């Protein structure tokens, strides 16, 4: 293979102008975004074309792709080589009739969304931040909120993948059905995604309102009404004082969908200024609130592109619970407040619709997600997670693939009925385990 195709990121080569997009990662030890995980290698190469990807895959016996490094656990880690598709960030085709957009796998939502909006289109939903890569987000079932909204991977209608042999495999929702459903939330185990096709819809405007101090008793008695009140609803709580600190309501400005913002919402009070989910932090980093109309991509995420999302120095965990257990599960966590609170920055509760994607935590079941943004103290958090997981076991909780959890494989096996099928699919696409790492061995293959 042409050696110039790939750029070895190392300090010795730092002078090369070609390195500039990736150099910031490699000037120090290569870590994930939060800095809680130093990857096991800093051998990071950049593939500029799908052919580069094929060549690299053929030449190496072990490798992983790095997206935007926003996972908190070792799902993306590699002890041999890393490949980055960061420079493959173009929109390849927009089909207004089919309502689809096809993109290169290195693109982030922050790059894609303004383009789509300009062309008169939108995605159905976004995560709390636009900074993440589309391929990484879909591979880990990243989600936003909204009881009628599936996770971000549910927008995928087609995929191009370089498998372990270097072969290009094309999968489509219409033609490949079950194989497609197995491959979309692929956890980086099936191969390297080079192209993704996403469903789009006509662009829409939104308004965001925040309410403060919703009593937990209101949540208990009116959970379904609260979740149904708008297109996307997020509940932030520190589990103190039996209240939800902030309710974020994101509403589409269309007849029948528009949220009528009253001064009081289930005993919570309409905020009089923009807020950060962690009330002590500046709202400058957050998307506009107070009902100011704006395009979908500037209201669906909580955090603005170009600004630090969340708190920065933090850890995250999240559990998906079947929707019908939502209130019981929330109160099970609330009972742990004295243990949880000292280590917590904020919790968020969201709703996600059911889907058909084998490894999605919402496979065939609508869910409520209970999320924890922790202070960056893994020794303490690692002791709390098993306690939370035990409390949530009766509800068959599934952890977020990209966040920190201690759930053993036996439990993942009992909650993911499609796990054996997924393992078989991995073996078909990657029979020698080229894309396997410790995370996958521990949680998927059980080796
Ligand atoms: C501040 C913050 C806020 C967050 N908010 C949310 C949220 O609102 N909702 C939510 O669900 N999650 C959220 N997350 C979690 C995060 O968005 C996901 O874990 C997502 O996977 C990050 O994408 P990434 O590209 O950074 O992934 P990475 O960590 O880079 O990679 C994740 C996995 O995807 C694989 N991958 C990446 N690119 C490819 C490719 N081209 N082909 C094959 N495999 C690939 C990697 O190998 C790895 O296995 C948040 C994270 C942070 C740091």
CSV table of C-alpha atoms and ligand atoms in Angstrom, one decimal:
chain,number,residue,atom,x,y,z
A,1,UNK,CA,0.0,0.0,0.0
A,2,UNK,CA,1.1,3.5,-0.7
A,3,UNK,CA,2.6,4.7,2.6
A,4,UNK,CA,1.7,8.3,2.0
A,5,UNK,CA,-2.0,7.3,2.1
A,6,UNK,CA,-1.9,7.1,5.8
A,7,UNK,CA,-0.5,9.5,8.2
A,8,UNK,CA,1.1,8.1,11.3
A,9,UNK,CA,0.3,10.5,14.1
A,10,UNK,CA,3.3,10.8,16.3
A,11,UNK,CA,5.2,13.7,17.7
A,12,UNK,CA,8.2,13.1,15.4
A,13,UNK,CA,6.0,14.0,12.5
A,14,UNK,CA,4.3,16.9,14.1
A,15,UNK,CA,5.8,19.4,11.6
A,16,UNK,CA,3.8,18.1,8.7
A,17,UNK,CA,0.9,20.5,7.7
A,18,UNK,CA,-1.1,17.4,6.7
A,19,UNK,CA,-1.3,16.4,10.4
A,20,UNK,CA,-3.1,19.5,11.5
A,21,UNK,CA,-6.7,18.1,11.9
A,22,UNK,CA,-5.5,15.2,14.1
A,23,UNK,CA,-2.4,16.6,15.7
A,24,UNK,CA,-4.3,18.0,18.7
A,25,UNK,CA,-5.2,14.5,19.7
A,26,UNK,CA,-1.7,13.1,19.4
A,27,UNK,CA,0.5,15.8,20.9
A,28,UNK,CA,-0.2,14.2,24.3
A,29,UNK,CA,-1.4,10.8,25.2
A,30,UNK,CA,-4.3,9.8,23.1
A,31,UNK,CA,-7.5,9.9,25.3
A,32,UNK,CA,-11.2,9.9,24.9
A,33,UNK,CA,-13.0,13.3,25.0
A,34,UNK,CA,-13.6,13.3,28.8
A,35,UNK,CA,-10.0,12.3,29.4
A,36,UNK,CA,-11.0,9.5,31.8
A,37,UNK,CA,-9.6,6.8,29.4
A,38,UNK,CA,-6.1,6.8,27.9
A,39,UNK,CA,-6.4,4.5,24.8
A,40,UNK,CA,-4.0,1.5,24.7
A,41,UNK,CA,-2.2,2.8,21.7
A,42,UNK,CA,-1.5,6.1,20.0
A,43,UNK,CA,-0.9,4.5,16.6
A,44,UNK,CA,-3.6,6.6,14.9
A,45,UNK,CA,-3.8,6.7,11.1
A,46,UNK,CA,-6.0,8.8,8.9
A,47,UNK,CA,-7.8,7.2,5.9
A,48,UNK,CA,-8.7,9.8,3.3
A,49,UNK,CA,-10.8,7.6,1.0
A,50,UNK,CA,-12.8,4.3,1.2
A,51,UNK,CA,-10.0,2.7,-0.8
A,52,UNK,CA,-7.5,3.8,1.9
A,53,UNK,CA,-9.8,2.0,4.4
A,54,UNK,CA,-9.9,-1.2,2.4
A,55,UNK,CA,-6.1,-1.1,2.0
A,56,UNK,CA,-5.5,-0.5,5.7
A,57,UNK,CA,-7.9,-3.3,6.7
A,58,UNK,CA,-6.2,-5.8,4.4
A,59,UNK,CA,-2.8,-5.0,5.8
A,60,UNK,CA,-3.6,-5.2,9.5
A,61,UNK,CA,-4.7,-8.1,11.6
A,62,UNK,CA,-6.2,-5.9,14.4
A,63,UNK,CA,-7.6,-2.4,14.4
A,64,UNK,CA,-10.4,-0.2,15.6
A,65,UNK,CA,-12.0,3.0,14.1
A,66,UNK,CA,-12.1,6.1,16.3
A,67,UNK,CA,-15.0,8.4,15.8
A,68,UNK,CA,-15.1,11.7,17.8
A,69,UNK,CA,-14.0,9.8,21.0
A,70,UNK,CA,-17.0,10.7,23.0
A,71,UNK,CA,-17.6,7.3,24.6
A,72,UNK,CA,-16.7,7.0,28.3
A,73,UNK,CA,-15.8,3.3,28.3
A,74,UNK,CA,-13.3,1.3,26.2
A,75,UNK,CA,-15.7,0.4,23.4
A,76,UNK,CA,-13.5,2.2,20.9
A,77,UNK,CA,-10.1,1.2,22.4
A,78,UNK,CA,-7.4,-0.6,20.4
A,79,UNK,CA,-4.2,-2.1,21.6
A,80,UNK,CA,-2.8,-2.3,18.0
A,81,UNK,CA,-3.9,0.3,15.4
A,82,UNK,CA,-6.5,3.1,15.2
A,83,UNK,CA,-8.0,4.3,12.0
A,84,UNK,CA,-9.7,7.7,11.8
A,85,UNK,CA,-12.2,8.7,9.0
A,86,UNK,CA,-12.3,12.3,10.3
A,87,UNK,CA,-11.4,13.8,7.0
A,88,UNK,CA,-14.1,11.8,5.2
A,89,UNK,CA,-16.8,14.2,6.2
A,90,UNK,CA,-18.6,15.1,3.0
A,91,UNK,CA,-22.3,14.9,2.0
A,92,UNK,CA,-22.3,12.6,-1.0
A,93,UNK,CA,-26.0,12.8,-2.1
A,94,UNK,CA,-29.2,14.4,-1.1
A,95,UNK,CA,-32.3,12.7,-2.6
A,96,UNK,CA,-35.3,15.1,-2.0
A,97,UNK,CA,-37.8,12.5,-3.5
A,98,UNK,CA,-36.6,9.5,-1.4
A,99,UNK,CA,-36.1,11.9,1.6
A,100,UNK,CA,-32.6,10.6,2.2
A,101,UNK,CA,-29.1,12.0,2.6
A,102,UNK,CA,-25.9,9.9,2.1
A,103,UNK,CA,-22.8,11.0,4.0
A,104,UNK,CA,-19.2,9.9,4.5
A,105,UNK,CA,-18.7,8.2,7.8
A,106,UNK,CA,-16.5,10.8,9.4
A,107,UNK,CA,-19.1,13.6,9.3
A,108,UNK,CA,-20.4,15.0,12.6
A,109,UNK,CA,-24.0,16.1,13.2
A,110,UNK,CA,-22.6,19.6,13.7
A,111,UNK,CA,-21.3,19.6,10.1
A,112,UNK,CA,-24.3,17.8,8.6
A,113,UNK,CA,-27.3,19.6,10.2
A,114,UNK,CA,-26.7,23.2,9.0
A,115,UNK,CA,-26.3,21.8,5.5
A,116,UNK,CA,-29.5,19.8,5.7
A,117,UNK,CA,-31.4,22.8,7.0
A,118,UNK,CA,-30.2,25.0,4.2
A,119,UNK,CA,-31.5,22.5,1.7
A,120,UNK,CA,-34.9,22.5,3.5
A,121,UNK,CA,-34.5,19.2,5.4
A,122,UNK,CA,-34.1,17.9,8.9
A,123,UNK,CA,-33.3,14.8,10.9
A,124,UNK,CA,-35.9,13.4,13.3
A,125,UNK,CA,-33.8,13.9,16.4
A,126,UNK,CA,-30.4,14.7,17.8
A,127,UNK,CA,-28.4,13.8,21.0
A,128,UNK,CA,-27.6,16.4,23.7
A,129,UNK,CA,-24.6,17.5,21.6
A,130,UNK,CA,-23.9,17.9,17.9
A,131,UNK,CA,-20.2,17.3,18.2
A,132,UNK,CA,-20.3,13.6,17.7
A,133,UNK,CA,-19.8,11.6,14.5
A,134,UNK,CA,-22.8,10.1,12.8
A,135,UNK,CA,-21.1,6.7,12.4
A,136,UNK,CA,-20.0,6.5,16.1
A,137,UNK,CA,-23.4,7.7,17.4
A,138,UNK,CA,-25.4,5.2,15.3
A,139,UNK,CA,-23.0,2.3,16.1
A,140,UNK,CA,-23.7,2.8,19.9
A,141,UNK,CA,-27.5,3.6,19.7
A,142,UNK,CA,-27.0,7.2,20.8
A,143,UNK,CA,-30.4,8.8,21.4
A,144,UNK,CA,-32.1,12.1,22.1
A,145,UNK,CA,-35.6,12.4,23.8
A,146,UNK,CA,-39.2,12.1,22.7
A,147,UNK,CA,-41.6,9.2,23.3
A,148,UNK,CA,-42.3,9.0,19.5
A,149,UNK,CA,-38.6,9.4,18.5
A,150,UNK,CA,-36.4,6.4,18.0
A,151,UNK,CA,-32.7,6.6,18.7
A,152,UNK,CA,-30.4,8.2,16.1
A,153,UNK,CA,-29.6,4.9,14.4
A,154,UNK,CA,-33.3,4.4,13.5
A,155,UNK,CA,-32.8,7.1,10.8
A,156,UNK,CA,-30.3,4.9,9.0
A,157,UNK,CA,-31.7,3.3,5.8
A,158,UNK,CA,-28.4,2.2,4.2
A,159,UNK,CA,-24.8,1.5,5.0
A,160,UNK,CA,-21.5,0.8,3.3
A,161,UNK,CA,-19.1,-1.3,5.4
A,162,UNK,CA,-15.5,-2.5,4.8
A,163,UNK,CA,-15.4,-6.0,6.4
A,164,UNK,CA,-12.4,-7.8,7.8
A,165,UNK,CA,-11.4,-9.2,4.4
A,166,UNK,CA,-11.3,-5.6,3.0
A,167,UNK,CA,-14.5,-6.4,1.0
A,168,UNK,CA,-17.1,-3.6,0.7
A,169,UNK,CA,-20.6,-4.7,1.8
A,170,UNK,CA,-23.7,-2.6,1.1
A,171,UNK,CA,-26.7,-3.1,3.3
A,172,UNK,CA,-30.1,-1.5,2.9
A,173,UNK,CA,-33.2,-1.5,5.1
A,174,UNK,CA,-35.4,-2.4,2.2
A,175,UNK,CA,-33.4,-5.3,0.8
A,176,UNK,CA,-31.5,-6.8,3.7
A,177,UNK,CA,-34.0,-6.5,6.5
A,178,UNK,CA,-32.8,-8.7,9.5
A,179,UNK,CA,-29.1,-8.5,8.5
A,180,UNK,CA,-29.5,-4.7,8.3
A,181,UNK,CA,-31.2,-4.6,11.6
A,182,UNK,CA,-28.4,-6.6,13.1
A,183,UNK,CA,-25.6,-4.4,11.6
A,184,UNK,CA,-26.8,-0.9,12.3
A,185,UNK,CA,-26.0,-0.7,16.0
A,186,UNK,CA,-22.8,-2.6,15.3
A,187,UNK,CA,-20.7,-1.5,18.3
A,188,UNK,CA,-17.7,-1.2,15.9
A,189,UNK,CA,-17.6,-5.0,15.7
A,190,UNK,CA,-18.7,-5.8,12.1
A,191,UNK,CA,-16.4,-3.6,10.1
A,192,UNK,CA,-15.7,0.0,9.1
A,193,UNK,CA,-18.6,2.1,8.0
A,194,UNK,CA,-17.6,4.3,5.2
A,195,UNK,CA,-21.0,5.6,4.0
A,196,UNK,CA,-24.3,6.1,5.7
A,197,UNK,CA,-27.7,6.9,4.3
A,198,UNK,CA,-30.1,8.6,6.7
A,199,UNK,CA,-33.9,9.4,6.5
A,200,UNK,CA,-34.6,13.1,6.4
A,201,UNK,CA,-37.8,15.1,6.6
A,202,UNK,CA,-38.8,18.7,5.7
A,203,UNK,CA,-37.1,21.2,8.0
A,204,UNK,CA,-39.0,22.5,11.0
A,205,UNK,CA,-38.8,25.2,13.6
A,206,UNK,CA,-38.8,24.6,17.3
A,207,UNK,CA,-39.1,26.4,20.7
A,208,UNK,CA,-37.5,25.4,23.9
A,209,UNK,CA,-38.9,26.1,27.3
A,210,UNK,CA,-37.4,25.2,30.7
A,211,UNK,CA,-39.4,24.8,33.9
A,212,UNK,CA,-37.9,24.7,37.4
A,213,UNK,CA,-38.7,22.5,40.4
A,214,UNK,CA,-41.2,19.9,39.4
A,215,UNK,CA,-42.2,17.9,42.5
A,216,UNK,CA,-41.5,14.2,42.2
A,217,UNK,CA,-45.0,13.4,43.3
A,218,UNK,CA,-46.3,15.2,40.1
A,219,UNK,CA,-43.9,13.0,38.1
A,220,UNK,CA,-45.3,9.9,39.8
A,221,UNK,CA,-48.9,10.9,39.1
A,222,UNK,CA,-48.6,12.4,35.7
A,223,UNK,CA,-45.5,10.8,34.1
A,224,UNK,CA,-47.3,9.9,30.8
A,225,UNK,CA,-48.8,13.4,30.4
A,226,UNK,CA,-45.5,15.0,31.1
A,227,UNK,CA,-43.7,12.9,28.5
A,228,UNK,CA,-46.5,13.4,26.0
A,229,UNK,CA,-46.5,17.2,26.5
A,230,UNK,CA,-44.0,17.9,23.6
A,231,UNK,CA,-41.9,16.5,20.8
A,232,UNK,CA,-38.9,16.1,23.2
A,233,UNK,CA,-38.9,16.2,27.0
A,234,UNK,CA,-35.9,16.0,29.3
A,235,UNK,CA,-36.0,15.9,33.0
A,236,UNK,CA,-32.9,16.9,35.0
A,237,UNK,CA,-32.6,16.1,38.7
A,238,UNK,CA,-29.9,15.9,41.3
A,239,UNK,CA,-32.3,13.7,43.4
A,240,UNK,CA,-32.4,16.3,46.1
A,241,UNK,CA,-35.5,17.6,47.7
A,242,UNK,CA,-37.9,15.2,45.9
A,243,UNK,CA,-38.0,17.3,42.8
A,244,UNK,CA,-36.9,17.5,39.2
A,245,UNK,CA,-34.7,20.5,39.1
A,246,UNK,CA,-35.3,21.4,35.4
A,247,UNK,CA,-37.8,20.2,32.8
A,248,UNK,CA,-36.6,20.9,29.2
A,249,UNK,CA,-39.4,21.0,26.7
A,250,UNK,CA,-38.6,21.1,23.0
A,251,UNK,CA,-41.6,21.7,20.9
A,252,UNK,CA,-42.2,21.8,17.1
A,253,UNK,CA,-43.9,25.0,16.0
A,254,UNK,CA,-46.6,23.3,14.0
A,255,UNK,CA,-50.4,23.1,14.4
A,256,UNK,CA,-51.2,20.3,16.8
A,257,UNK,CA,-47.6,20.1,18.1
A,258,UNK,CA,-47.0,23.5,19.5
A,259,UNK,CA,-46.6,23.6,23.3
A,260,UNK,CA,-48.6,26.3,25.0
A,261,UNK,CA,-46.2,27.6,27.6
A,262,UNK,CA,-48.1,28.4,30.8
A,263,UNK,CA,-46.4,30.0,33.8
A,264,UNK,CA,-46.8,26.8,35.7
A,265,UNK,CA,-46.4,23.2,34.5
A,266,UNK,CA,-47.4,20.4,36.9
A,267,UNK,CA,-46.4,22.8,39.8
A,268,UNK,CA,-43.0,23.6,38.1
A,269,UNK,CA,-42.3,27.3,37.3
A,270,UNK,CA,-41.4,28.7,33.9
A,271,UNK,CA,-37.7,29.8,34.0
A,272,UNK,CA,-37.1,33.5,33.4
A,273,UNK,CA,-33.6,33.0,31.9
A,274,UNK,CA,-31.6,30.5,30.0
A,275,UNK,CA,-30.3,27.6,32.2
A,276,UNK,CA,-27.6,25.0,32.0
A,277,UNK,CA,-28.8,21.5,33.1
A,278,UNK,CA,-26.2,21.9,35.9
A,279,UNK,CA,-27.7,25.1,37.3
A,280,UNK,CA,-24.4,26.5,38.6
A,281,UNK,CA,-22.8,26.4,35.1
A,282,UNK,CA,-23.2,29.2,32.5
A,283,UNK,CA,-26.0,28.7,30.0
A,284,UNK,CA,-23.8,30.3,27.4
A,285,UNK,CA,-22.9,26.8,26.2
A,286,UNK,CA,-26.6,25.8,25.9
A,287,UNK,CA,-29.1,26.1,23.1
A,288,UNK,CA,-31.5,29.0,23.2
A,289,UNK,CA,-34.5,28.7,25.5
A,290,UNK,CA,-37.3,31.0,26.7
A,291,UNK,CA,-39.5,30.0,23.7
A,292,UNK,CA,-37.2,31.8,21.1
A,293,UNK,CA,-38.0,30.2,17.8
A,294,UNK,CA,-35.1,28.5,16.0
A,295,UNK,CA,-34.3,25.7,13.6
A,296,UNK,CA,-34.5,22.1,14.7
A,297,UNK,CA,-30.7,21.6,14.9
A,298,UNK,CA,-30.3,24.5,17.3
A,299,UNK,CA,-33.0,23.4,19.7
A,300,UNK,CA,-32.9,19.5,19.8
A,301,UNK,CA,-29.4,19.3,21.3
A,302,UNK,CA,-29.0,20.9,24.8
A,303,UNK,CA,-25.5,22.1,23.9
A,304,UNK,CA,-24.3,24.4,21.1
A,305,UNK,CA,-21.8,23.5,18.5
A,306,UNK,CA,-18.5,25.3,19.1
A,307,UNK,CA,-19.0,25.3,22.8
A,308,UNK,CA,-18.1,22.8,25.5
A,309,UNK,CA,-21.0,20.3,26.0
A,310,UNK,CA,-22.0,19.2,29.5
A,311,UNK,CA,-19.4,19.8,32.2
A,312,UNK,CA,-16.2,18.5,30.5
A,313,UNK,CA,-14.4,16.9,33.5
A,314,UNK,CA,-17.0,14.2,34.1
A,315,UNK,CA,-18.1,10.5,33.7
A,316,UNK,CA,-21.4,9.3,32.3
A,317,UNK,CA,-23.6,6.2,32.8
A,318,UNK,CA,-27.1,5.6,31.5
A,319,UNK,CA,-29.7,2.8,31.8
A,320,UNK,CA,-32.6,2.0,29.6
A,321,UNK,CA,-35.7,0.8,31.3
A,322,UNK,CA,-38.9,-0.4,29.6
A,323,UNK,CA,-41.3,2.5,29.5
A,324,UNK,CA,-44.0,0.7,31.6
A,325,UNK,CA,-41.5,0.5,34.5
A,326,UNK,CA,-40.5,4.1,34.3
A,327,UNK,CA,-41.9,5.5,37.5
A,328,UNK,CA,-40.9,2.4,39.6
A,329,UNK,CA,-37.4,2.6,38.2
A,330,UNK,CA,-37.1,6.3,38.8
A,331,UNK,CA,-38.2,5.9,42.4
A,332,UNK,CA,-35.8,3.0,42.9
A,333,UNK,CA,-33.0,5.3,42.0
A,334,UNK,CA,-34.4,8.1,44.1
A,335,UNK,CA,-34.1,5.8,47.1
A,336,UNK,CA,-30.3,5.7,46.5
A,337,UNK,CA,-30.0,9.5,46.6
A,338,UNK,CA,-27.8,9.7,49.6
A,339,UNK,CA,-25.3,7.4,48.0
A,340,UNK,CA,-25.6,8.9,44.5
A,341,UNK,CA,-25.8,12.6,45.1
A,342,UNK,CA,-22.3,13.3,46.5
A,343,UNK,CA,-20.7,12.0,43.3
A,344,UNK,CA,-23.2,13.3,40.9
A,345,UNK,CA,-23.2,16.5,38.7
A,346,UNK,CA,-26.7,15.8,37.3
A,347,UNK,CA,-29.1,13.1,36.2
A,348,UNK,CA,-31.3,13.2,33.1
A,349,UNK,CA,-34.5,11.2,32.3
A,350,UNK,CA,-35.6,10.9,28.7
A,351,UNK,CA,-38.0,8.8,26.7
A,352,UNK,CA,-37.1,6.8,23.5
A,353,UNK,CA,-39.4,4.9,21.1
A,354,UNK,CA,-39.1,1.2,20.4
A,355,UNK,CA,-37.1,0.0,17.3
A,356,UNK,CA,-36.1,-3.1,15.3
A,357,UNK,CA,-32.3,-2.8,15.8
A,358,UNK,CA,-30.9,-5.9,17.4
A,359,UNK,CA,-28.4,-4.3,19.7
A,360,UNK,CA,-30.4,-1.2,20.4
A,361,UNK,CA,-31.4,-1.0,24.1
A,362,UNK,CA,-34.8,-0.1,22.7
A,363,UNK,CA,-35.1,-3.3,20.6
A,364,UNK,CA,-38.9,-4.0,20.5
A,365,UNK,CA,-39.5,-1.9,23.6
A,366,UNK,CA,-40.2,1.8,24.3
A,367,UNK,CA,-37.8,2.9,27.0
A,368,UNK,CA,-37.2,5.6,29.6
A,369,UNK,CA,-33.5,6.3,30.1
A,370,UNK,CA,-32.0,7.2,33.5
A,371,UNK,CA,-28.7,9.0,32.9
A,372,UNK,CA,-26.0,10.1,35.4
A,373,UNK,CA,-23.3,12.7,34.8
A,374,UNK,CA,-20.8,11.9,37.5
A,375,UNK,CA,-17.9,13.8,39.0
A,376,UNK,CA,-14.7,12.4,37.5
A,377,UNK,CA,-14.0,9.9,40.4
A,378,UNK,CA,-14.0,6.4,39.0
A,379,UNK,CA,-13.1,4.7,42.2
A,380,UNK,CA,-16.2,6.1,43.8
A,381,UNK,CA,-18.5,5.7,40.8
A,382,UNK,CA,-17.4,2.1,40.1
A,383,UNK,CA,-18.7,1.2,43.6
A,384,UNK,CA,-22.1,2.9,43.0
A,385,UNK,CA,-22.8,1.5,39.6
A,386,UNK,CA,-23.3,-2.1,40.8
A,387,UNK,CA,-25.8,-0.9,43.4
A,388,UNK,CA,-27.8,1.1,40.8
A,389,UNK,CA,-27.7,-1.9,38.4
A,390,UNK,CA,-28.9,-4.2,41.1
A,391,UNK,CA,-31.9,-1.9,41.9
A,392,UNK,CA,-32.7,-1.7,38.2
A,393,UNK,CA,-32.3,-5.5,37.5
A,394,UNK,CA,-36.0,-6.3,38.2
A,395,UNK,CA,-36.8,-3.9,35.3
A,396,UNK,CA,-34.4,-5.6,32.9
A,397,UNK,CA,-32.4,-2.4,32.5
A,398,UNK,CA,-29.9,-2.2,29.7
A,399,UNK,CA,-26.8,0.0,29.9
A,400,UNK,CA,-25.8,2.6,27.2
A,401,UNK,CA,-23.1,1.0,25.1
A,402,UNK,CA,-21.0,4.2,25.1
A,403,UNK,CA,-21.1,5.0,28.8
A,404,UNK,CA,-19.7,3.4,32.0
A,405,UNK,CA,-21.4,0.3,33.4
A,406,UNK,CA,-20.5,-2.9,35.3
A,407,UNK,CA,-23.4,-5.1,34.2
A,408,UNK,CA,-22.0,-8.6,33.6
A,409,UNK,CA,-22.3,-10.3,30.2
A,410,UNK,CA,-24.7,-12.9,31.6
A,411,UNK,CA,-27.2,-10.1,32.3
A,412,UNK,CA,-26.6,-8.5,28.9
A,413,UNK,CA,-27.3,-11.9,27.4
A,414,UNK,CA,-30.6,-12.3,29.3
A,415,UNK,CA,-31.8,-8.8,28.3
A,416,UNK,CA,-30.6,-8.8,24.6
A,417,UNK,CA,-32.5,-11.7,23.0
A,418,UNK,CA,-30.7,-11.0,19.7
A,419,UNK,CA,-27.1,-11.2,21.2
A,420,UNK,CA,-26.5,-14.7,19.8
A,421,UNK,CA,-27.6,-13.6,16.4
A,422,UNK,CA,-25.4,-10.5,16.6
A,423,UNK,CA,-22.4,-12.7,17.6
A,424,UNK,CA,-23.1,-14.9,14.5
A,425,UNK,CA,-23.2,-11.8,12.3
A,426,UNK,CA,-19.9,-10.6,13.7
A,427,UNK,CA,-18.4,-14.0,13.0
A,428,UNK,CA,-19.6,-13.8,9.4
A,429,UNK,CA,-18.2,-10.4,8.7
A,430,UNK,CA,-15.1,-10.7,10.9
A,431,UNK,CA,-14.3,-14.4,11.4
A,432,UNK,CA,-10.8,-13.8,12.9
A,433,UNK,CA,-11.8,-11.1,15.3
A,434,UNK,CA,-9.9,-8.3,13.5
A,435,UNK,CA,-12.3,-5.6,15.0
A,436,UNK,CA,-12.6,-7.2,18.5
A,437,UNK,CA,-11.2,-5.5,21.5
A,438,UNK,CA,-11.4,-6.0,25.3
A,439,UNK,CA,-14.8,-4.3,25.5
A,440,UNK,CA,-16.3,-6.6,22.9
A,441,UNK,CA,-14.6,-9.8,24.3
A,442,UNK,CA,-16.0,-8.9,27.8
A,443,UNK,CA,-19.5,-7.8,26.8
A,444,UNK,CA,-20.4,-9.5,23.5
A,445,UNK,CA,-18.2,-12.6,22.9
A,446,UNK,CA,-17.7,-13.5,26.5
A,447,UNK,CA,-14.1,-14.5,26.0
B,1,LIG,C1,-20.8,15.5,26.6
B,1,LIG,C2,-21.4,14.2,26.0
B,1,LIG,C3,-22.8,14.2,25.8
B,1,LIG,C4,-23.4,13.0,25.3
B,1,LIG,N1,-24.8,13.0,25.1
B,1,LIG,C5,-25.4,11.9,24.7
B,1,LIG,C6,-26.8,11.8,24.5
B,1,LIG,O1,-27.5,12.9,24.5
B,1,LIG,N2,-27.3,10.7,24.1
B,1,LIG,C7,-26.6,9.5,24.0
B,1,LIG,O2,-27.2,8.5,23.7
B,1,LIG,N3,-25.2,9.5,24.1
B,1,LIG,C8,-24.6,10.7,24.5
B,1,LIG,N4,-23.3,10.7,24.7
B,1,LIG,C9,-22.5,9.5,24.3
B,1,LIG,C10,-21.9,9.5,22.9
B,1,LIG,O3,-22.5,10.4,22.1
B,1,LIG,C11,-21.9,8.2,22.2
B,1,LIG,O4,-21.3,7.3,23.0
B,1,LIG,C12,-21.3,8.2,20.8
B,1,LIG,O5,-20.9,6.9,20.5
B,1,LIG,C13,-20.2,9.1,20.5
B,1,LIG,O6,-19.8,9.0,19.1
B,1,LIG,P1,-18.2,9.0,18.8
B,1,LIG,O7,-18.1,9.2,17.3
B,1,LIG,O8,-17.5,10.0,19.6
B,1,LIG,O9,-17.8,7.5,19.2
B,1,LIG,P2,-16.4,6.9,19.5
B,1,LIG,O10,-16.2,6.9,21.0
B,1,LIG,O11,-15.3,7.5,18.8
B,1,LIG,O12,-16.6,5.4,19.0
B,1,LIG,C14,-17.7,4.7,19.5
B,1,LIG,C15,-17.8,3.3,18.7
B,1,LIG,O13,-18.2,3.6,17.4
B,1,LIG,C16,-17.3,2.9,16.5
B,1,LIG,N5,-17.1,3.7,15.3
B,1,LIG,C17,-16.9,5.0,15.1
B,1,LIG,N6,-16.8,5.3,13.8
B,1,LIG,C18,-17.0,4.1,13.2
B,1,LIG,C19,-17.0,3.7,11.8
B,1,LIG,N7,-16.8,4.6,10.8
B,1,LIG,N8,-17.2,2.4,11.5
B,1,LIG,C20,-17.4,1.5,12.4
B,1,LIG,N9,-17.4,1.8,13.7
B,1,LIG,C21,-17.2,3.1,14.1
B,1,LIG,C22,-16.0,2.9,17.3
B,1,LIG,O14,-15.1,1.9,16.9
B,1,LIG,C23,-16.5,2.6,18.7
B,1,LIG,O15,-16.8,1.2,18.8
B,1,LIG,C24,-22.6,11.8,25.1
B,1,LIG,C25,-21.2,11.9,25.3
B,1,LIG,C26,-20.7,13.1,25.7
B,1,LIG,C27,-19.2,13.1,25.9
